[in-house]
mmCIF file of C-alpha atoms in Angstrom:
data_model
loop_
_atom_site.group_PDB
_atom_site.id
_atom_site.type_symbol
_atom_site.label_atom_id
_atom_site.label_comp_id
_atom_site.label_asym_id
_atom_site.label_seq_id
_atom_site.Cartn_x
_atom_site.Cartn_y
_atom_site.Cartn_z
ATOM 1 C CA MET A 719 2.550 -0.085 -2.992
ATOM 2 C CA GLY A 720 1.890 3.905 -3.354
ATOM 3 C CA ASN A 721 0.063 6.699 -1.608
ATOM 4 C CA SER A 722 -3.711 6.213 -1.453
ATOM 5 C CA CYS A 723 -5.504 9.204 -2.882
ATOM 6 C CA ALA A 724 -8.625 10.756 -4.329
ATOM 7 C CA GLY A 725 -9.063 12.087 -7.856
ATOM 8 C CA ALA A 726 -6.335 9.783 -9.094
ATOM 9 C CA PHE A 727 -6.540 10.728 -12.751
ATOM 10 C CA ASP A 728 -7.420 13.748 -14.842
ATOM 11 C CA LEU A 729 -9.122 12.746 -18.101
ATOM 12 C CA LEU A 730 -7.575 14.434 -21.122
ATOM 13 C CA ILE A 731 -9.520 14.348 -24.385
ATOM 14 C CA LYS A 732 -7.850 15.274 -27.667
ATOM 15 C CA ILE A 733 -10.119 15.619 -30.697
ATOM 16 C CA THR A 734 -8.582 15.271 -34.157
ATOM 17 C CA LEU A 735 -9.816 14.870 -37.709
ATOM 18 C CA LYS A 736 -8.612 11.805 -39.543
ATOM 19 C CA LEU A 737 -8.850 11.280 -43.307
ATOM 20 C CA VAL A 738 -10.341 7.898 -44.140
ATOM 21 C CA LYS A 739 -10.928 6.416 -47.597
ATOM 22 C CA ARG A 740 -14.501 5.149 -47.951
ATOM 23 C CA ASN A 741 -15.940 3.958 -51.295
ATOM 24 C CA GLY A 742 -13.071 5.597 -53.131
ATOM 25 C CA LYS A 743 -13.614 8.973 -51.425
ATOM 26 C CA LEU A 744 -11.596 10.697 -48.709
ATOM 27 C CA ILE A 745 -13.762 11.807 -45.810
ATOM 28 C CA ALA A 746 -12.877 13.432 -42.498
ATOM 29 C CA MET A 747 -13.627 11.321 -39.410
ATOM 30 C CA ARG A 748 -13.793 12.756 -35.887
ATOM 31 C CA GLU A 749 -11.453 10.878 -33.582
ATOM 32 C CA GLU A 750 -11.148 11.218 -29.813
ATOM 33 C CA THR A 751 -7.958 10.308 -28.028
ATOM 34 C CA ARG A 752 -8.485 9.810 -24.312
ATOM 35 C CA SER A 753 -5.620 9.564 -21.862
ATOM 36 C CA LEU A 754 -5.350 9.372 -18.113
ATOM 37 C CA GLN A 755 -2.954 11.679 -16.326
ATOM 38 C CA PHE A 756 -1.606 10.600 -12.931
ATOM 39 C CA SER A 757 -2.573 13.045 -10.177
ATOM 40 C CA HIS A 758 -3.502 12.487 -6.552
ATOM 41 C CA VAL A 759 -4.214 13.802 -3.073
ATOM 42 C CA PRO A 760 -2.115 12.032 -0.406
ATOM 43 C CA VAL A 761 -4.000 10.657 2.577
ATOM 44 C CA LEU A 762 -3.574 12.280 6.014
ATOM 45 C CA LEU A 763 -0.697 14.438 4.750
ATOM 46 C CA THR A 764 -0.734 17.017 7.554
ATOM 47 C CA GLU A 765 -0.870 14.330 10.238
ATOM 48 C CA CYS A 766 2.004 12.382 8.670
ATOM 49 C CA LEU A 767 4.267 15.427 8.336
ATOM 50 C CA LYS A 768 3.624 16.388 11.953
ATOM 51 C CA ALA A 769 4.233 12.812 13.124
ATOM 52 C CA LEU A 770 7.571 12.604 11.296
ATOM 53 C CA ASP A 771 8.766 15.708 13.197
ATOM 54 C CA LEU A 772 10.953 16.662 10.230
ATOM 55 C CA LYS A 773 14.457 18.008 10.780
ATOM 56 C CA ALA A 774 15.840 20.229 8.013
ATOM 57 C CA ASN A 775 19.022 18.183 7.653
ATOM 58 C CA GLY A 776 17.521 14.810 8.503
ATOM 59 C CA THR A 777 17.407 11.585 6.505
ATOM 60 C CA TYR A 778 13.968 10.189 5.678
ATOM 61 C CA VAL A 779 12.439 7.217 3.889
ATOM 62 C CA ASP A 780 9.111 7.029 2.070
ATOM 63 C CA CYS A 781 8.515 3.298 1.694
ATOM 64 C CA THR A 782 5.674 3.774 -0.798
ATOM 65 C CA ALA A 783 6.371 6.723 -3.074
ATOM 66 C CA GLY A 784 3.329 6.312 -5.330
ATOM 67 C CA GLY A 785 2.715 9.663 -7.019
ATOM 68 C CA ALA A 786 5.093 11.323 -4.514
ATOM 69 C CA GLY A 787 2.406 13.255 -2.671
ATOM 70 C CA HIS A 788 3.975 12.544 0.713
ATOM 71 C CA SER A 789 7.522 12.456 -0.693
ATOM 72 C CA ALA A 790 7.248 15.889 -2.319
ATOM 73 C CA ALA A 791 5.892 17.434 0.882
ATOM 74 C CA ILE A 792 8.766 15.928 2.875
ATOM 75 C CA LEU A 793 11.354 17.063 0.333
ATOM 76 C CA GLN A 794 10.021 20.633 0.357
ATOM 77 C CA ARG A 795 10.715 20.855 4.073
ATOM 78 C CA LEU A 796 14.305 19.573 3.995
ATOM 79 C CA GLY A 797 17.415 21.736 3.881
ATOM 80 C CA SER A 798 20.730 21.354 2.079
ATOM 81 C CA GLY A 799 21.802 18.528 4.383
ATOM 82 C CA GLY A 800 18.514 16.666 4.096
ATOM 83 C CA ARG A 801 18.067 13.383 2.246
ATOM 84 C CA LEU A 802 15.018 11.465 1.062
ATOM 85 C CA PHE A 803 14.910 7.876 -0.174
ATOM 86 C CA ALA A 804 11.609 6.971 -1.857
ATOM 87 C CA PHE A 805 10.802 3.308 -2.573
ATOM 88 C CA ASP A 806 8.273 1.901 -5.044
ATOM 89 C CA LYS A 807 8.236 -1.307 -7.046
ATOM 90 C CA ASP A 808 5.557 -0.077 -9.474
ATOM 91 C CA PRO A 809 7.292 1.351 -12.603
ATOM 92 C CA THR A 810 4.309 3.590 -13.416
ATOM 93 C CA ALA A 811 4.305 5.027 -9.902
ATOM 94 C CA ARG A 812 8.051 5.688 -10.028
ATOM 95 C CA GLN A 813 7.661 7.529 -13.314
ATOM 96 C CA ALA A 814 4.961 9.749 -11.813
ATOM 97 C CA ALA A 815 7.010 10.243 -8.635
ATOM 98 C CA ALA A 816 10.096 11.232 -10.637
ATOM 99 C CA ALA A 817 8.131 13.913 -12.487
ATOM 100 C CA LYS A 818 6.611 15.235 -9.248
ATOM 101 C CA LEU A 819 9.878 15.348 -7.298
ATOM 102 C CA ALA A 820 11.711 17.021 -10.179
ATOM 103 C CA GLN A 821 9.379 20.007 -9.747
ATOM 104 C CA VAL A 822 10.192 20.458 -6.050
ATOM 105 C CA LYS A 823 12.444 23.423 -5.337
ATOM 106 C CA THR A 824 14.810 22.189 -2.647
ATOM 107 C CA ALA A 825 18.469 22.053 -1.722
ATOM 108 C CA ALA A 826 18.013 18.544 -0.320
ATOM 109 C CA THR A 827 18.931 15.377 -2.212
ATOM 110 C CA TYR A 828 16.631 12.492 -3.050
ATOM 111 C CA GLU A 829 16.688 9.113 -4.746
ATOM 112 C CA LEU A 830 13.899 6.940 -6.133
ATOM 113 C CA ILE A 831 14.582 3.278 -5.427
ATOM 114 C CA ALA A 832 13.036 0.565 -7.608
ATOM 115 C CA ALA A 833 12.444 -1.953 -4.837
ATOM 116 C CA ASP A 834 9.908 -3.322 -2.382
ATOM 117 C CA PHE A 835 10.144 -1.866 1.117
ATOM 118 C CA ALA A 836 10.662 -5.430 2.352
ATOM 119 C CA SER A 837 14.307 -4.924 1.345
ATOM 120 C CA LEU A 838 14.594 -1.597 3.178
ATOM 121 C CA ARG A 839 17.740 -2.334 5.188
ATOM 122 C CA GLU A 840 19.520 -3.971 2.245
ATOM 123 C CA GLU A 841 18.827 -1.088 -0.139
ATOM 124 C CA LEU A 842 19.823 1.572 2.387
ATOM 125 C CA SER A 843 23.033 -0.252 3.309
ATOM 126 C CA LYS A 844 24.007 -0.290 -0.383
ATOM 127 C CA ARG A 845 23.976 3.490 -0.103
ATOM 128 C CA ASN A 846 25.930 3.510 3.184
ATOM 129 C CA VAL A 847 22.849 4.583 5.123
ATOM 130 C CA PHE A 848 22.466 2.712 8.405
ATOM 131 C CA ALA A 849 20.243 5.030 10.447
ATOM 132 C CA VAL A 850 17.487 7.480 9.530
ATOM 133 C CA ASP A 851 15.411 10.117 11.292
ATOM 134 C CA GLY A 852 12.044 8.971 10.028
ATOM 135 C CA ILE A 853 10.263 6.313 7.990
ATOM 136 C CA LEU A 854 6.841 6.638 6.359
ATOM 137 C CA ALA A 855 4.843 3.764 4.864
ATOM 138 C CA ASP A 856 1.424 4.232 3.241
ATOM 139 C CA LEU A 857 0.068 0.696 2.897
ATOM 140 C CA GLY A 858 -2.933 1.583 0.751
ATOM 141 C CA VAL A 859 -3.388 0.734 -2.901
ATOM 142 C CA SER A 860 -3.084 3.932 -4.931
ATOM 143 C CA SER A 861 -6.070 5.273 -6.807
ATOM 144 C CA PRO A 862 -4.166 5.148 -10.117
ATOM 145 C CA GLN A 863 -3.934 1.403 -9.554
ATOM 146 C CA LEU A 864 -7.561 1.060 -8.466
ATOM 147 C CA ASP A 865 -8.927 3.265 -11.227
ATOM 148 C CA THR A 866 -7.094 1.635 -14.125
ATOM 149 C CA GLY A 867 -8.953 -1.435 -15.338
ATOM 150 C CA GLU A 868 -5.868 -2.855 -17.023
ATOM 151 C CA ARG A 869 -4.208 -3.338 -13.620
ATOM 152 C CA GLY A 870 -6.971 -5.699 -12.479
ATOM 153 C CA PHE A 871 -7.332 -4.352 -8.929
ATOM 154 C CA ALA A 872 -10.885 -3.039 -9.273
ATOM 155 C CA TYR A 873 -13.970 -5.240 -9.150
ATOM 156 C CA ARG A 874 -16.036 -2.428 -10.690
ATOM 157 C CA LEU A 875 -13.856 -2.151 -13.811
ATOM 158 C CA GLU A 876 -13.336 -4.654 -16.597
ATOM 159 C CA GLY A 877 -9.768 -5.834 -17.039
ATOM 160 C CA PRO A 878 -7.370 -8.765 -16.782
ATOM 161 C CA LEU A 879 -6.972 -10.513 -13.422
ATOM 162 C CA ASP A 880 -3.474 -9.175 -12.825
ATOM 163 C CA MET A 881 -3.250 -7.264 -9.485
ATOM 164 C CA ARG A 882 0.560 -7.112 -9.408
ATOM 165 C CA MET A 883 2.057 -3.957 -7.894
ATOM 166 C CA ASN A 884 5.030 -4.630 -10.143
ATOM 167 C CA PRO A 885 3.449 -5.751 -13.426
ATOM 168 C CA THR A 886 6.791 -6.938 -14.792
ATOM 169 C CA CYS A 887 7.218 -9.983 -12.571
ATOM 170 C CA GLY A 888 5.515 -12.496 -10.292
ATOM 171 C CA ARG A 889 2.263 -14.434 -10.364
ATOM 172 C CA THR A 890 -0.996 -12.766 -11.316
ATOM 173 C CA ALA A 891 -4.376 -13.231 -9.652
ATOM 174 C CA ALA A 892 -5.386 -15.327 -12.665
ATOM 175 C CA ASP A 893 -2.396 -17.607 -12.011
ATOM 176 C CA ILE A 894 -3.462 -18.137 -8.403
ATOM 177 C CA LEU A 895 -7.052 -18.893 -9.382
ATOM 178 C CA ARG A 896 -5.851 -21.322 -12.041
ATOM 179 C CA LEU A 897 -3.113 -23.143 -10.111
ATOM 180 C CA GLU A 898 -3.990 -23.272 -6.412
ATOM 181 C CA ASP A 899 -6.113 -26.088 -5.015
ATOM 182 C CA GLN A 900 -9.494 -25.515 -3.419
ATOM 183 C CA ALA A 901 -8.191 -25.634 0.163
ATOM 184 C CA THR A 902 -5.533 -23.005 -0.565
ATOM 185 C CA LEU A 903 -8.002 -20.724 -2.335
ATOM 186 C CA THR A 904 -10.362 -21.030 0.622
ATOM 187 C CA ARG A 905 -7.560 -20.140 3.042
ATOM 188 C CA ILE A 906 -6.484 -17.115 0.982
ATOM 189 C CA MET A 907 -10.014 -15.704 0.843
ATOM 190 C CA ARG A 908 -10.729 -16.454 4.495
ATOM 191 C CA GLU A 909 -7.434 -15.197 5.971
ATOM 192 C CA TYR A 910 -6.698 -12.231 3.711
ATOM 193 C CA GLY A 911 -10.238 -11.129 2.931
ATOM 194 C CA GLU A 912 -12.091 -12.375 6.017
ATOM 195 C CA GLU A 913 -14.625 -13.699 3.506
ATOM 196 C CA ARG A 914 -17.541 -15.609 5.085
ATOM 197 C CA TYR A 915 -18.293 -17.554 1.930
ATOM 198 C CA ALA A 916 -14.694 -18.424 1.061
ATOM 199 C CA ALA A 917 -15.391 -22.158 0.748
ATOM 200 C CA ARG A 918 -18.348 -21.614 -1.589
ATOM 201 C CA ILE A 919 -16.440 -19.214 -3.820
ATOM 202 C CA ALA A 920 -13.323 -21.406 -3.942
ATOM 203 C CA ALA A 921 -15.444 -24.404 -4.940
ATOM 204 C CA ALA A 922 -17.057 -22.359 -7.713
ATOM 205 C CA VAL A 923 -13.623 -21.280 -8.990
ATOM 206 C CA VAL A 924 -12.384 -24.876 -9.134
ATOM 207 C CA LYS A 925 -15.532 -26.052 -10.917
ATOM 208 C CA THR A 926 -15.424 -23.211 -13.453
ATOM 209 C CA ARG A 927 -11.751 -23.642 -14.339
ATOM 210 C CA GLU A 928 -12.380 -27.256 -15.347
ATOM 211 C CA THR A 929 -13.802 -25.896 -18.583
ATOM 212 C CA LYS A 930 -12.305 -22.399 -18.793
ATOM 213 C CA PRO A 931 -9.810 -20.542 -16.587
ATOM 214 C CA LEU A 932 -10.835 -17.201 -15.123
ATOM 215 C CA THR A 933 -8.921 -14.383 -16.819
ATOM 216 C CA GLY A 934 -11.027 -11.232 -16.410
ATOM 217 C CA THR A 935 -12.288 -9.209 -13.460
ATOM 218 C CA GLY A 936 -15.854 -9.307 -14.768
ATOM 219 C CA GLU A 937 -15.808 -13.102 -14.939
ATOM 220 C CA LEU A 938 -14.688 -13.328 -11.322
ATOM 221 C CA VAL A 939 -17.283 -10.820 -10.127
ATOM 222 C CA ASP A 940 -20.047 -12.781 -11.878
ATOM 223 C CA LEU A 941 -18.814 -16.026 -10.317
ATOM 224 C CA ILE A 942 -18.739 -14.502 -6.823
ATOM 225 C CA CYS A 943 -22.229 -13.028 -7.160
ATOM 226 C CA LYS A 944 -23.603 -16.419 -8.190
ATOM 227 C CA ALA A 945 -21.718 -18.293 -5.448
ATOM 228 C CA VAL A 946 -22.812 -16.220 -2.441
ATOM 229 C CA PRO A 947 -26.361 -16.265 -0.991
ATOM 230 C CA ALA A 948 -28.874 -13.745 -2.330
ATOM 231 C CA ALA A 949 -28.828 -11.889 0.998
ATOM 232 C CA ALA A 950 -25.089 -11.247 0.631
ATOM 233 C CA ARG A 951 -25.668 -9.674 -2.774
ATOM 234 C CA ARG A 952 -28.031 -7.156 -1.193
ATOM 235 C CA GLU A 953 -25.543 -5.965 1.439
ATOM 236 C CA LYS A 954 -24.094 -2.452 1.272
ATOM 237 C CA GLN A 955 -20.589 -3.776 0.609
ATOM 238 C CA HIS A 956 -20.031 -5.261 -2.840
ATOM 239 C CA PRO A 957 -19.833 -9.085 -2.579
ATOM 240 C CA ALA A 958 -16.562 -9.117 -4.551
ATOM 241 C CA LYS A 959 -14.704 -6.595 -2.387
ATOM 242 C CA ARG A 960 -13.239 -9.028 0.145
ATOM 243 C CA VAL A 961 -12.227 -11.592 -2.485
ATOM 244 C CA PHE A 962 -10.406 -8.984 -4.568
ATOM 245 C CA GLN A 963 -8.615 -7.757 -1.436
ATOM 246 C CA SER A 964 -7.543 -11.286 -0.549
ATOM 247 C CA LEU A 965 -6.171 -11.994 -4.018
ATOM 248 C CA ARG A 966 -4.299 -8.680 -4.118
ATOM 249 C CA ILE A 967 -2.682 -9.413 -0.757
ATOM 250 C CA ALA A 968 -1.700 -12.905 -1.908
ATOM 251 C CA VAL A 969 -0.344 -11.772 -5.285
ATOM 252 C CA ASN A 970 1.878 -9.112 -3.714
ATOM 253 C CA ASP A 971 2.640 -10.877 -0.412
ATOM 254 C CA GLU A 972 1.558 -7.665 1.292
ATOM 255 C CA LEU A 973 1.472 -8.998 4.849
ATOM 256 C CA GLY A 974 4.817 -10.749 4.390
ATOM 257 C CA ALA A 975 6.358 -7.489 3.171
ATOM 258 C CA LEU A 976 4.842 -5.615 6.119
ATOM 259 C CA ARG A 977 6.291 -8.137 8.580
ATOM 260 C CA LYS A 978 9.729 -7.642 7.031
ATOM 261 C CA LEU A 979 9.347 -3.878 7.273
ATOM 262 C CA LEU A 980 8.411 -4.181 10.937
ATOM 263 C CA GLN A 981 11.459 -6.360 11.546
ATOM 264 C CA GLN A 982 13.820 -3.822 9.981
ATOM 265 C CA ALA A 983 12.435 -0.308 10.309
ATOM 266 C CA PRO A 984 12.659 0.383 14.056
ATOM 267 C CA GLY A 985 16.283 -0.795 14.222
ATOM 268 C CA LEU A 986 17.103 1.708 11.486
ATOM 269 C CA LEU A 987 15.646 4.625 13.435
ATOM 270 C CA LYS A 988 17.999 7.041 15.135
ATOM 271 C CA PRO A 989 17.260 7.922 18.772
ATOM 272 C CA ASP A 990 14.092 10.049 18.814
ATOM 273 C CA GLY A 991 13.294 8.888 15.266
ATOM 274 C CA HIS A 992 9.730 8.242 14.089
ATOM 275 C CA LEU A 993 8.081 5.365 12.237
ATOM 276 C CA VAL A 994 4.779 6.431 10.640
ATOM 277 C CA ILE A 995 2.531 3.800 9.041
ATOM 278 C CA ILE A 996 -0.838 4.331 7.336
ATOM 279 C CA THR A 997 -3.008 1.205 7.450
ATOM 280 C CA PHE A 998 -6.247 0.567 5.568
ATOM 281 C CA HIS A 999 -7.682 -2.707 6.848
ATOM 282 C CA SER A 1000 -7.745 -4.727 10.046
ATOM 283 C CA LEU A 1001 -5.164 -7.334 8.984
ATOM 284 C CA GLU A 1002 -2.314 -4.887 8.460
ATOM 285 C CA ASP A 1003 -3.428 -2.599 11.291
ATOM 286 C CA ARG A 1004 -3.358 -5.538 13.705
ATOM 287 C CA LEU A 1005 0.232 -6.392 12.736
ATOM 288 C CA VAL A 1006 1.368 -2.798 13.235
ATOM 289 C CA LYS A 1007 -0.503 -2.348 16.519
ATOM 290 C CA GLN A 1008 0.872 -5.575 17.980
ATOM 291 C CA ALA A 1009 4.431 -4.744 16.923
ATOM 292 C CA PHE A 1010 4.251 -1.274 18.486
ATOM 293 C CA ARG A 1011 2.909 -2.804 21.700
ATOM 294 C CA ARG A 1012 5.826 -5.249 21.917
ATOM 295 C CA TRP A 1013 8.404 -2.540 21.324
ATOM 296 C CA GLU A 1014 6.835 -0.309 23.976
ATOM 297 C CA ARG A 1015 6.299 -3.060 26.575
ATOM 298 C CA PRO A 1016 8.711 -5.900 25.742
ATOM 299 C CA CYS A 1017 9.057 -7.394 29.232
ATOM 300 C CA ARG A 1018 8.340 -11.143 29.190
ATOM 301 C CA CYS A 1019 8.446 -11.704 32.936
ATOM 302 C CA PRO A 1020 5.325 -12.996 34.755
ATOM 303 C CA SER A 1021 2.980 -10.272 35.913
ATOM 304 C CA GLY A 1022 3.609 -9.165 39.494
ATOM 305 C CA LEU A 1023 7.233 -10.360 39.582
ATOM 306 C CA PRO A 1024 10.370 -8.206 39.276
ATOM 307 C CA CYS A 1025 11.680 -7.898 35.714
ATOM 308 C CA VAL A 1026 14.735 -10.062 35.051
ATOM 309 C CA CYS A 1027 14.472 -10.440 31.245
ATOM 310 C CA GLY A 1028 16.399 -7.241 30.575
ATOM 311 C CA LEU A 1029 14.090 -6.148 27.771
ATOM 312 C CA ALA A 1030 13.550 -2.415 28.131
ATOM 313 C CA SER A 1031 11.125 -0.222 26.228
ATOM 314 C CA GLN A 1032 12.432 1.118 22.923
ATOM 315 C CA GLY A 1033 9.884 3.915 22.651
ATOM 316 C CA LYS A 1034 6.147 4.482 22.541
ATOM 317 C CA ALA A 1035 3.160 4.627 20.230
ATOM 318 C CA ASP A 1036 1.950 8.228 20.152
ATOM 319 C CA PRO A 1037 -1.002 8.588 20.173
ATOM 320 C CA PRO A 1038 -1.780 5.076 21.464
ATOM 321 C CA HIS A 1039 -4.755 4.462 19.164
ATOM 322 C CA GLY A 1040 -3.444 6.253 16.094
ATOM 323 C CA LEU A 1041 -4.982 9.048 14.027
ATOM 324 C CA VAL A 1042 -7.862 9.069 11.533
ATOM 325 C CA ALA A 1043 -9.039 11.540 8.913
ATOM 326 C CA GLY A 1044 -11.110 14.524 10.001
ATOM 327 C CA LYS A 1045 -14.456 15.611 8.564
ATOM 328 C CA THR A 1046 -12.911 17.931 5.980
ATOM 329 C CA GLU A 1047 -10.609 15.301 4.529
ATOM 330 C CA LEU A 1048 -13.349 12.670 4.574
ATOM 331 C CA ALA A 1049 -15.543 14.995 2.520
ATOM 332 C CA GLU A 1050 -12.752 15.768 0.042
ATOM 333 C CA ASN A 1051 -11.276 12.277 -0.111
ATOM 334 C CA PRO A 1052 -13.753 9.452 0.660
ATOM 335 C CA ARG A 1053 -10.996 6.834 0.363
ATOM 336 C CA SER A 1054 -9.410 8.210 3.529
ATOM 337 C CA ARG A 1055 -12.310 6.858 5.630
ATOM 338 C CA SER A 1056 -10.567 3.535 6.277
ATOM 339 C CA ALA A 1057 -7.103 5.028 6.822
ATOM 340 C CA ARG A 1058 -5.413 5.066 10.219
ATOM 341 C CA VAL A 1059 -1.996 6.556 10.982
ATOM 342 C CA ARG A 1060 0.047 4.772 13.637
ATOM 343 C CA VAL A 1061 3.186 6.437 14.955
ATOM 344 C CA PHE A 1062 6.059 4.957 16.949
ATOM 345 C CA ARG A 1063 8.646 7.313 18.450
ATOM 346 C CA ARG A 1064 11.919 5.725 19.449
ATOM 347 C CA ASN A 1065 13.359 6.778 22.803
ATOM 348 C CA ALA A 1066 15.930 9.563 22.857
ATOM 349 C CA ASN A 1067 18.282 7.180 24.681
ATOM 350 C CA PRO A 1068 17.195 3.670 23.675
ATOM 351 C CA PRO A 1069 18.805 0.723 25.474
ATOM 352 C CA LEU A 1070 21.329 -1.396 23.635
ATOM 353 C CA VAL A 1071 19.113 -4.482 23.728
ATOM 354 C CA GLU A 1072 17.278 -4.837 20.406
ATOM 355 C CA ILE A 1073 13.905 -6.573 20.692
ATOM 356 C CA PHE A 1074 12.357 -5.689 17.345
ATOM 357 C CA SER A 1075 10.349 -8.387 15.632
ATOM 358 C CA GLY A 1076 7.666 -8.277 12.977
ATOM 359 C CA GLU A 1077 5.973 -11.529 13.936
ATOM 360 C CA ALA A 1078 2.377 -11.192 15.004
ATOM 361 C CA SER A 1079 1.159 -12.467 18.343
ATOM 362 C CA ASP A 1080 -2.130 -12.187 20.140
#
């Protein structure tokens, strides 16, 4: 997963003349070559940089490099002793990030890591890094992914039902729709998309695939629009939005990866280190909020009784309710409207007892 952004691509149009033989004669044909160039505006950049409280010679991790909008800004602020490790499992994103970071004038060192942030501790330990000053994770889908039909993330664009962050491995959305039973499809749509009509849509998928499997985004959108009540089709939110979200989360095991990050990241923070996470929907925000609450107030003793569990606070969420985009950014980048930055600052002198866990609880 990469940095969510606005204006993800610049459209480049190259016009050439091509000689074509028609009826024995050579004629010049006008040909347009259109290409999309990766560019982006990172979400809540100023807030994230301030929250990380960057030290010139510190060690930092960007869990979701994307187009390196956040990574480049971090790298620019590091000195000769500074280090940046930027993770991304999307090959296209890493290519864009490599080009962006190569342009940064800095004495600091950096490395792009081709891995999911779920393996954060493992990848850092391979590099003899066991503690860092700050960790940033932008959990949003990048606009280059959303705005490229071939990736299959967008319900408004025609393309294959892929949705893989790493398009070189793993199951696609089409695979899930073809292979999973009706009960599992219903659960995926209900749990990951909070879709009211999950059962109806899952039943329609199963019925349709009896004659022809769903392979394109347009086919799925048509099926959803026919499956939901007419009133749902008239709502402001597109009827396919929640289903596409649920399939994307399932394909990439996004919540599972987030849980693993939450299990590992705080224990990797140095005293006074900062964990900064940008969430985009209630499912991931709930996991982050609950984890921060447990780390800040881990005591398990009954209310009103003296604490005997020995679980002391490891730090605090600051600010308690997170940060959201201001009016200026919302106007410039509409996709920032659902973003929330949550920050956890580890204590300057944390106790030895480690209580970190990524499991959700109510």
